[in-house]
PDB file of C-alpha atoms in Angstrom:
ATOM      1  CA  MET A   1      -8.139   0.879 -17.514  1.00 98.00           C
ATOM      2  CA  ARG A   2      -7.682   4.751 -16.907  1.00 98.00           C
ATOM      3  CA  PHE A   3      -6.666   7.034 -14.030  1.00 98.00           C
ATOM      4  CA  ALA A   4      -7.424  10.603 -13.087  1.00 98.00           C
ATOM      5  CA  SER A   5      -6.432  12.678  -9.992  1.00 98.00           C
ATOM      6  CA  LEU A   6      -8.455  14.714  -7.606  1.00 98.00           C
ATOM      7  CA  GLY A   7      -5.543  16.687  -6.311  1.00 98.00           C
ATOM      8  CA  SER A   8      -1.958  16.152  -5.704  1.00 97.00           C
ATOM      9  CA  GLY A   9       0.321  18.188  -3.125  1.00 95.00           C
ATOM     10  CA  SER A  10       0.711  18.680   0.566  1.00 94.00           C
ATOM     11  CA  LYS A  11      -2.764  20.210   0.891  1.00 95.00           C
ATOM     12  CA  GLY A  12      -4.483  16.890  -0.249  1.00 97.00           C
ATOM     13  CA  ASN A  13      -4.145  13.759  -2.463  1.00 98.00           C
ATOM     14  CA  ALA A  14      -6.647  11.470  -4.098  1.00 98.00           C
ATOM     15  CA  THR A  15      -6.183   9.266  -7.229  1.00 98.00           C
ATOM     16  CA  LEU A  16      -8.943   7.466  -8.964  1.00 98.00           C
ATOM     17  CA  LEU A  17      -8.225   4.266 -10.933  1.00 98.00           C
ATOM     18  CA  GLU A  18     -11.056   2.789 -13.304  1.00 98.00           C
ATOM     19  CA  THR A  19     -11.899  -0.321 -15.330  1.00 98.00           C
ATOM     20  CA  GLU A  20     -15.007  -1.426 -16.825  1.00 96.00           C
ATOM     21  CA  GLN A  21     -15.750  -3.582 -13.507  1.00 94.00           C
ATOM     22  CA  SER A  22     -14.565  -1.235 -10.848  1.00 97.00           C
ATOM     23  CA  CYS A  23     -13.387   2.135  -9.494  1.00 98.00           C
ATOM     24  CA  ILE A  24     -10.788   2.470  -6.802  1.00 98.00           C
ATOM     25  CA  LEU A  25      -9.838   5.479  -4.780  1.00 98.00           C
ATOM     26  CA  ILE A  26      -6.247   5.686  -3.467  1.00 98.00           C
ATOM     27  CA  ASP A  27      -5.949   7.901  -0.683  1.00 98.00           C
ATOM     28  CA  CYS A  28      -8.343  10.832   0.206  1.00 98.00           C
ATOM     29  CA  GLY A  29      -6.823  13.838   1.906  1.00 98.00           C
ATOM     30  CA  PHE A  30     -10.077  15.865   1.367  1.00 98.00           C
ATOM     31  CA  SER A  31     -13.200  16.219   3.192  1.00 98.00           C
ATOM     32  CA  ILE A  32     -16.271  14.474   2.151  1.00 98.00           C
ATOM     33  CA  LYS A  33     -17.682  17.551   0.433  1.00 98.00           C
ATOM     34  CA  GLU A  34     -14.628  18.514  -1.352  1.00 98.00           C
ATOM     35  CA  THR A  35     -14.059  14.790  -2.487  1.00 98.00           C
ATOM     36  CA  GLU A  36     -17.621  14.810  -3.865  1.00 98.00           C
ATOM     37  CA  ARG A  37     -16.988  18.002  -5.479  1.00 98.00           C
ATOM     38  CA  ARG A  38     -13.745  16.935  -7.063  1.00 98.00           C
ATOM     39  CA  MET A  39     -15.118  13.498  -8.156  1.00 98.00           C
ATOM     40  CA  ALA A  40     -18.118  15.311  -9.675  1.00 98.00           C
ATOM     41  CA  ARG A  41     -15.577  17.174 -11.938  1.00 97.00           C
ATOM     42  CA  LEU A  42     -14.720  13.565 -13.355  1.00 98.00           C
ATOM     43  CA  GLY A  43     -18.020  12.485 -13.741  1.00 98.00           C
ATOM     44  CA  ARG A  44     -18.181  10.160 -10.730  1.00 98.00           C
ATOM     45  CA  THR A  45     -19.451  10.092  -7.324  1.00 98.00           C
ATOM     46  CA  PRO A  46     -18.293   8.143  -4.075  1.00 98.00           C
ATOM     47  CA  SER A  47     -21.090   5.608  -4.480  1.00 98.00           C
ATOM     48  CA  ASP A  48     -19.314   4.490  -7.763  1.00 98.00           C
ATOM     49  CA  LEU A  49     -16.325   3.326  -5.625  1.00 98.00           C
ATOM     50  CA  THR A  50     -15.340  -0.270  -5.182  1.00 98.00           C
ATOM     51  CA  ALA A  51     -12.922   0.348  -2.387  1.00 98.00           C
ATOM     52  CA  ILE A  52     -10.311   2.907  -1.060  1.00 98.00           C
ATOM     53  CA  LEU A  53      -6.776   2.065  -0.758  1.00 98.00           C
ATOM     54  CA  VAL A  54      -4.455   4.128   1.718  1.00 98.00           C
ATOM     55  CA  THR A  55      -0.715   4.478   1.201  1.00 98.00           C
ATOM     56  CA  HIS A  56       0.119   5.890   4.722  1.00 98.00           C
ATOM     57  CA  GLU A  57      -1.329   7.840   7.447  1.00 98.00           C
ATOM     58  CA  HIS A  58      -0.334  11.413   6.703  1.00 98.00           C
ATOM     59  CA  SER A  59      -3.237  13.672   6.830  1.00 97.00           C
ATOM     60  CA  ASP A  60      -3.081  14.955   3.121  1.00 97.00           C
ATOM     61  CA  HIS A  61      -3.550  11.341   2.411  1.00 98.00           C
ATOM     62  CA  ILE A  62      -5.937   9.840   5.090  1.00 98.00           C
ATOM     63  CA  LYS A  63      -7.988  12.690   6.144  1.00 97.00           C
ATOM     64  CA  GLY A  64     -11.240  11.816   4.567  1.00 97.00           C
ATOM     65  CA  VAL A  65     -10.870   8.180   4.136  1.00 98.00           C
ATOM     66  CA  LEU A  66     -12.886   6.854   7.184  1.00 97.00           C
ATOM     67  CA  PRO A  67     -15.556   9.649   6.753  1.00 97.00           C
ATOM     68  CA  LEU A  68     -16.035   8.579   3.260  1.00 98.00           C
ATOM     69  CA  ALA A  69     -16.019   4.910   3.961  1.00 97.00           C
ATOM     70  CA  ARG A  70     -18.558   5.272   6.716  1.00 97.00           C
ATOM     71  CA  LYS A  71     -20.940   7.608   4.705  1.00 98.00           C
ATOM     72  CA  TYR A  72     -20.688   5.340   1.425  1.00 98.00           C
ATOM     73  CA  LYS A  73     -20.192   1.933   3.295  1.00 97.00           C
ATOM     74  CA  MET A  74     -17.105   0.720   1.381  1.00 97.00           C
ATOM     75  CA  PRO A  75     -14.074  -1.260   2.409  1.00 98.00           C
ATOM     76  CA  VAL A  76     -10.722   0.468   3.092  1.00 98.00           C
ATOM     77  CA  TYR A  77      -7.427  -1.498   2.243  1.00 98.00           C
ATOM     78  CA  CYS A  78      -4.175  -0.653   4.102  1.00 98.00           C
ATOM     79  CA  SER A  79      -1.294  -1.935   5.969  1.00 98.00           C
ATOM     80  CA  TYR A  80      -1.475  -2.914   9.565  1.00 97.00           C
ATOM     81  CA  GLY A  81       0.739   0.145  10.664  1.00 97.00           C
ATOM     82  CA  THR A  82      -1.200   2.599   8.648  1.00 98.00           C
ATOM     83  CA  GLY A  83      -4.490   1.032   9.973  1.00 97.00           C
ATOM     84  CA  GLU A  84      -3.256   1.992  13.503  1.00 95.00           C
ATOM     85  CA  HIS A  85      -3.993   5.656  12.702  1.00 93.00           C
ATOM     86  CA  GLY A  86      -7.105   6.752  14.437  1.00 90.00           C
ATOM     87  CA  GLN A  87      -7.780   3.222  15.357  1.00 86.00           C
ATOM     88  CA  LEU A  88      -8.835   2.726  11.645  1.00 94.00           C
ATOM     89  CA  ARG A  89      -8.031  -0.946  12.008  1.00 93.00           C
ATOM     90  CA  LEU A  90     -10.699  -1.444  14.561  1.00 94.00           C
ATOM     91  CA  SER A  91     -13.400  -0.400  12.105  1.00 95.00           C
ATOM     92  CA  HIS A  92     -15.409  -2.985  10.223  1.00 96.00           C
ATOM     93  CA  HIS A  93     -14.358  -1.148   6.986  1.00 97.00           C
ATOM     94  CA  TRP A  94     -10.813  -1.996   7.414  1.00 98.00           C
ATOM     95  CA  ARG A  95      -9.021  -4.723   5.233  1.00 98.00           C
ATOM     96  CA  HIS A  96      -5.567  -5.717   5.728  1.00 97.00           C
ATOM     97  CA  LEU A  97      -2.812  -5.232   3.140  1.00 97.00           C
ATOM     98  CA  GLU A  98       0.224  -7.252   3.375  1.00 98.00           C
ATOM     99  CA  LEU A  99       3.168  -5.322   1.759  1.00 98.00           C
ATOM    100  CA  GLY A 100       4.652  -7.304  -1.163  1.00 98.00           C
ATOM    101  CA  VAL A 101       1.666  -9.606  -1.442  1.00 98.00           C
ATOM    102  CA  SER A 102      -0.634  -8.949  -4.546  1.00 98.00           C
ATOM    103  CA  ILE A 103      -4.580  -9.198  -4.048  1.00 98.00           C
ATOM    104  CA  ASP A 104      -7.413  -8.794  -6.471  1.00 98.00           C
ATOM    105  CA  ILE A 105      -9.775  -5.874  -5.868  1.00 98.00           C
ATOM    106  CA  GLY A 106     -12.757  -5.719  -8.287  1.00 96.00           C
ATOM    107  CA  GLY A 107     -10.743  -7.590 -11.078  1.00 97.00           C
ATOM    108  CA  ILE A 108      -7.590  -5.358 -10.579  1.00 98.00           C
ATOM    109  CA  SER A 109      -4.355  -7.044  -9.573  1.00 98.00           C
ATOM    110  CA  VAL A 110      -3.163  -4.774  -6.484  1.00 98.00           C
ATOM    111  CA  MET A 111       0.547  -5.044  -5.360  1.00 98.00           C
ATOM    112  CA  PRO A 112       1.398  -2.872  -2.333  1.00 98.00           C
ATOM    113  CA  VAL A 113       5.074  -1.880  -2.396  1.00 98.00           C
ATOM    114  CA  ALA A 114       6.857  -0.898   0.647  1.00 98.00           C
ATOM    115  CA  VAL A 115       8.589   2.373   0.464  1.00 98.00           C
ATOM    116  CA  PRO A 116      11.190   4.400   2.898  1.00 98.00           C
ATOM    117  CA  HIS A 117       9.053   7.194   4.243  1.00 98.00           C
ATOM    118  CA  ASP A 118       8.510   8.739   7.719  1.00 97.00           C
ATOM    119  CA  ALA A 119       5.204   6.775   8.524  1.00 98.00           C
ATOM    120  CA  ARG A 120       4.485   3.605  10.337  1.00 97.00           C
ATOM    121  CA  GLU A 121       4.154   1.077   7.348  1.00 98.00           C
ATOM    122  CA  PRO A 122       3.913   3.039   4.064  1.00 98.00           C
ATOM    123  CA  CYS A 123       3.443   1.502   0.893  1.00 98.00           C
ATOM    124  CA  GLN A 124       2.776   2.560  -2.764  1.00 98.00           C
ATOM    125  CA  PHE A 125       0.730   0.709  -5.469  1.00 99.00           C
ATOM    126  CA  VAL A 126       1.293  -1.374  -8.851  1.00 98.00           C
ATOM    127  CA  PHE A 127      -1.865  -2.087 -10.564  1.00 98.00           C
ATOM    128  CA  SER A 128      -2.429  -4.708 -13.268  1.00 98.00           C
ATOM    129  CA  TYR A 129      -5.358  -5.204 -15.531  1.00 98.00           C
ATOM    130  CA  GLN A 130      -5.586  -6.799 -18.838  1.00 97.00           C
ATOM    131  CA  LYS A 131      -1.733  -7.004 -19.352  1.00 96.00           C
ATOM    132  CA  LYS A 132      -1.478  -3.119 -18.506  1.00 98.00           C
ATOM    133  CA  THR A 133       0.290  -1.794 -15.541  1.00 98.00           C
ATOM    134  CA  PHE A 134      -0.145   1.627 -13.733  1.00 98.00           C
ATOM    135  CA  GLY A 135       2.440   2.458 -11.148  1.00 98.00           C
ATOM    136  CA  LEU A 136       1.639   4.883  -8.330  1.00 98.00           C
ATOM    137  CA  LEU A 137       4.744   6.274  -6.568  1.00 98.00           C
ATOM    138  CA  THR A 138       4.854   9.347  -4.329  1.00 98.00           C
ATOM    139  CA  ASP A 139       5.961   9.921  -0.697  1.00 98.00           C
ATOM    140  CA  LEU A 140       9.231   8.044  -0.454  1.00 98.00           C
ATOM    141  CA  GLY A 141      12.495   9.499   0.268  1.00 98.00           C
ATOM    142  CA  SER A 142      14.795   7.087  -1.719  1.00 98.00           C
ATOM    143  CA  ILE A 143      14.380   4.563  -4.681  1.00 98.00           C
ATOM    144  CA  THR A 144      15.180   1.209  -3.172  1.00 98.00           C
ATOM    145  CA  PRO A 145      15.997  -2.035  -5.376  1.00 98.00           C
ATOM    146  CA  VAL A 146      12.497  -3.222  -4.436  1.00 98.00           C
ATOM    147  CA  VAL A 147      10.977  -0.109  -5.935  1.00 98.00           C
ATOM    148  CA  ARG A 148      13.161  -0.048  -9.049  1.00 98.00           C
ATOM    149  CA  GLU A 149      12.084  -3.762  -9.659  1.00 98.00           C
ATOM    150  CA  HIS A 150       8.241  -3.167  -9.137  1.00 98.00           C
ATOM    151  CA  TYR A 151       8.174  -0.122 -11.262  1.00 98.00           C
ATOM    152  CA  ARG A 152      10.526  -1.172 -13.990  1.00 98.00           C
ATOM    153  CA  CYS A 153       7.562  -2.257 -16.344  1.00 97.00           C
ATOM    154  CA  CYS A 154       4.694   0.112 -16.408  1.00 98.00           C
ATOM    155  CA  ASP A 155       2.502   1.522 -19.075  1.00 98.00           C
ATOM    156  CA  ALA A 156       1.701   4.521 -17.000  1.00 98.00           C
ATOM    157  CA  LEU A 157       3.324   6.166 -14.121  1.00 98.00           C
ATOM    158  CA  LEU A 158       2.208   8.638 -11.494  1.00 98.00           C
ATOM    159  CA  LEU A 159       5.737   9.928 -10.066  1.00 98.00           C
ATOM    160  CA  GLU A 160       6.732  12.105  -7.357  1.00 98.00           C
ATOM    161  CA  CYS A 161       8.741  15.156  -7.962  1.00 98.00           C
ATOM    162  CA  ASN A 162       8.469  16.776  -4.888  1.00 98.00           C
ATOM    163  CA  HIS A 163      11.277  19.277  -4.728  1.00 98.00           C
ATOM    164  CA  ASP A 164      14.232  20.670  -6.366  1.00 98.00           C
ATOM    165  CA  VAL A 165      17.537  20.315  -4.258  1.00 98.00           C
ATOM    166  CA  THR A 166      18.652  23.989  -4.570  1.00 98.00           C
ATOM    167  CA  MET A 167      15.143  25.383  -4.156  1.00 98.00           C
ATOM    168  CA  LEU A 168      14.758  23.333  -0.832  1.00 98.00           C
ATOM    169  CA  ALA A 169      18.170  24.373   0.254  1.00 98.00           C
ATOM    170  CA  ASN A 170      17.476  28.221  -0.267  1.00 97.00           C
ATOM    171  CA  GLY A 171      13.766  28.150   0.586  1.00 96.00           C
ATOM    172  CA  PRO A 172      11.811  29.367   3.573  1.00 95.00           C
ATOM    173  CA  TYR A 173      11.605  25.746   5.509  1.00 96.00           C
ATOM    174  CA  PRO A 174      13.406  25.545   8.724  1.00 97.00           C
ATOM    175  CA  TYR A 175      16.402  23.562   8.762  1.00 97.00           C
ATOM    176  CA  SER A 176      15.077  20.544  10.664  1.00 97.00           C
ATOM    177  CA  LEU A 177      12.071  20.406   7.939  1.00 97.00           C
ATOM    178  CA  LYS A 178      14.698  20.526   5.159  1.00 98.00           C
ATOM    179  CA  GLN A 179      16.238  17.668   6.511  1.00 97.00           C
ATOM    180  CA  ARG A 180      13.153  15.748   6.674  1.00 97.00           C
ATOM    181  CA  VAL A 181      11.850  16.337   3.140  1.00 98.00           C
ATOM    182  CA  GLY A 182      15.270  15.887   1.693  1.00 98.00           C
ATOM    183  CA  GLY A 183      16.286  12.939   3.608  1.00 98.00           C
ATOM    184  CA  ASP A 184      16.005   9.148   2.787  1.00 98.00           C
ATOM    185  CA  TRP A 185      12.650   8.900   4.588  1.00 98.00           C
ATOM    186  CA  GLY A 186      11.182  12.246   3.140  1.00 98.00           C
ATOM    187  CA  HIS A 187      10.317  12.816  -0.466  1.00 98.00           C
ATOM    188  CA  LEU A 188      11.909  12.374  -3.687  1.00 98.00           C
ATOM    189  CA  ASN A 189      13.620  15.252  -5.413  1.00 98.00           C
ATOM    190  CA  ASN A 190      13.548  15.909  -9.338  1.00 98.00           C
ATOM    191  CA  GLN A 191      16.819  13.946 -10.007  1.00 98.00           C
ATOM    192  CA  GLN A 192      15.737  11.024  -8.008  1.00 98.00           C
ATOM    193  CA  ALA A 193      12.529  10.494  -9.689  1.00 98.00           C
ATOM    194  CA  ALA A 194      14.434  10.718 -13.105  1.00 98.00           C
ATOM    195  CA  SER A 195      16.951   8.182 -11.880  1.00 98.00           C
ATOM    196  CA  LEU A 196      13.991   5.423 -11.324  1.00 98.00           C
ATOM    197  CA  LEU A 197      13.429   5.753 -15.378  1.00 97.00           C
ATOM    198  CA  GLU A 198      17.083   4.719 -15.949  1.00 94.00           C
ATOM    199  CA  ASP A 199      16.277   1.052 -15.643  1.00 90.00           C
ATOM    200  CA  ALA A 200      12.668   1.315 -16.612  1.00 96.00           C
ATOM    201  CA  GLU A 201      11.149   0.364 -19.988  1.00 97.00           C
ATOM    202  CA  VAL A 202      10.674   3.962 -20.959  1.00 96.00           C
ATOM    203  CA  ALA A 203       9.197   3.048 -24.490  1.00 96.00           C
ATOM    204  CA  ARG A 204       6.416   1.225 -22.926  1.00 97.00           C
ATOM    205  CA  LEU A 205       5.254   4.537 -20.838  1.00 97.00           C
ATOM    206  CA  GLN A 206       2.117   5.846 -22.333  1.00 98.00           C
ATOM    207  CA  HIS A 207       1.824   8.444 -19.646  1.00 98.00           C
ATOM    208  CA  VAL A 208       4.004   9.847 -16.943  1.00 98.00           C
ATOM    209  CA  VAL A 209       2.570  12.238 -14.716  1.00 98.00           C
ATOM    210  CA  ILE A 210       4.829  14.305 -12.240  1.00 98.00           C
ATOM    211  CA  ALA A 211       3.021  14.622  -8.870  1.00 98.00           C
ATOM    212  CA  HIS A 212       3.103  15.897  -5.236  1.00 97.00           C
ATOM    213  CA  LEU A 213       5.236  18.787  -6.254  1.00 97.00           C
ATOM    214  CA  SER A 214       6.147  21.057  -3.622  1.00 97.00           C
ATOM    215  CA  GLU A 215       4.540  24.853  -4.146  1.00 95.00           C
ATOM    216  CA  LYS A 216       7.500  26.189  -2.307  1.00 96.00           C
ATOM    217  CA  ASN A 217      10.353  24.024  -3.250  1.00 98.00           C
ATOM    218  CA  ASN A 218       9.684  23.198  -7.156  1.00 97.00           C
ATOM    219  CA  THR A 219       8.338  24.296 -10.218  1.00 97.00           C
ATOM    220  CA  PRO A 220       6.711  21.979 -12.856  1.00 97.00           C
ATOM    221  CA  ALA A 221       9.245  23.441 -15.462  1.00 97.00           C
ATOM    222  CA  LEU A 222      12.024  22.314 -13.252  1.00 98.00           C
ATOM    223  CA  ALA A 223      10.553  18.900 -12.594  1.00 98.00           C
ATOM    224  CA  ARG A 224       9.831  18.446 -16.496  1.00 97.00           C
ATOM    225  CA  MET A 225      13.551  19.371 -17.165  1.00 97.00           C
ATOM    226  CA  ALA A 226      14.716  16.668 -15.156  1.00 98.00           C
ATOM    227  CA  ILE A 227      12.368  13.801 -16.381  1.00 98.00           C
ATOM    228  CA  GLU A 228      11.930  14.898 -20.077  1.00 97.00           C
ATOM    229  CA  PRO A 229      15.543  13.731 -21.221  1.00 96.00           C
ATOM    230  CA  MET A 230      14.692  10.088 -19.809  1.00 96.00           C
ATOM    231  CA  LEU A 231      11.769   9.692 -22.085  1.00 96.00           C
ATOM    232  CA  VAL A 232      11.404   8.240 -25.520  1.00 92.00           C
ATOM    233  CA  ASN A 233       8.083  10.007 -26.093  1.00 89.00           C
ATOM    234  CA  SER A 234       8.183  13.489 -24.245  1.00 88.00           C
ATOM    235  CA  ASP A 235       4.483  13.991 -25.151  1.00 92.00           C
ATOM    236  CA  ALA A 236       3.785  11.363 -22.547  1.00 95.00           C
ATOM    237  CA  LEU A 237       4.909  13.910 -19.728  1.00 97.00           C
ATOM    238  CA  LEU A 238       2.135  15.559 -17.680  1.00 97.00           C
ATOM    239  CA  SER A 239       2.037  17.467 -14.379  1.00 96.00           C
ATOM    240  CA  ALA A 240      -0.721  16.875 -11.618  1.00 97.00           C
ATOM    241  CA  ASP A 241      -2.087  20.072 -10.031  1.00 94.00           C
ATOM    242  CA  GLN A 242      -2.807  20.388  -6.299  1.00 96.00           C
ATOM    243  CA  GLU A 243      -6.395  22.157  -7.300  1.00 95.00           C
ATOM    244  CA  ALA A 244      -7.080  20.710 -10.526  1.00 94.00           C
ATOM    245  CA  GLY A 245      -5.525  17.376 -10.430  1.00 96.00           C
ATOM    246  CA  PHE A 246      -5.668  15.970 -13.861  1.00 97.00           C
ATOM    247  CA  ASP A 247      -8.277  14.702 -16.116  1.00 98.00           C
ATOM    248  CA  TRP A 248      -8.953  10.965 -17.018  1.00 98.00           C
ATOM    249  CA  LEU A 249      -6.009   9.323 -18.922  1.00 98.00           C
ATOM    250  CA  ASP A 250      -6.487   6.229 -20.724  1.00 98.00           C
ATOM    251  CA  ILE A 251      -4.119   3.251 -20.874  1.00 98.00           C
ATOM    252  CA  ALA A 252      -4.407   1.722 -24.418  1.00 92.00           C
TER     253      ALA A 252
END
């Protein structure tokens, strides 16, 4: 199993997960043309995809989902609440995900995990394949006991480090937006992300990719400073970029 990013941040998000049998796209916040361009950089085209999974309906995650599904005739899996966006659930491409209930997609076990975020019925995902586990965790404002339990035993982790608390407080956002981003239903700050690893089997982690960094309220260096002390192997720590994403990472 391996994973890669087409881009991560407020301007668009998309992640690829691949095995010998299947290739899944998680979210698609880019236009069809841009998605095709970014996938080509990773040696893939949308015609290679088995399915699209959607975490929630914010435009930086769902903008290109239905157009891509229509063009390439593939299923879209998301919660009922997320499916309400743009009447996605009325499309024949839509497949219902029940949060907390694992399903099989192309031989990959997919667990949709409920998270606190300001969306209709948001989730994140834990994927298992041949005794290896990949956790994708962005777009949540606080770490619940359910989240801690599901992400405790991962071999690789894509983890939100959206903002630095001080930078957000002193930054250019209006007060209402600062409250939203920093609130329990907003986005994880660096210290919150680090705290997730306190209960995790960190020695097992082959890759930790810090993701969804705010361009105005965080830096990769600040995020790394918070996360690195929690890891046994600091070489496992990487950062996802808005434009470049990151290249394929194998989970051995």
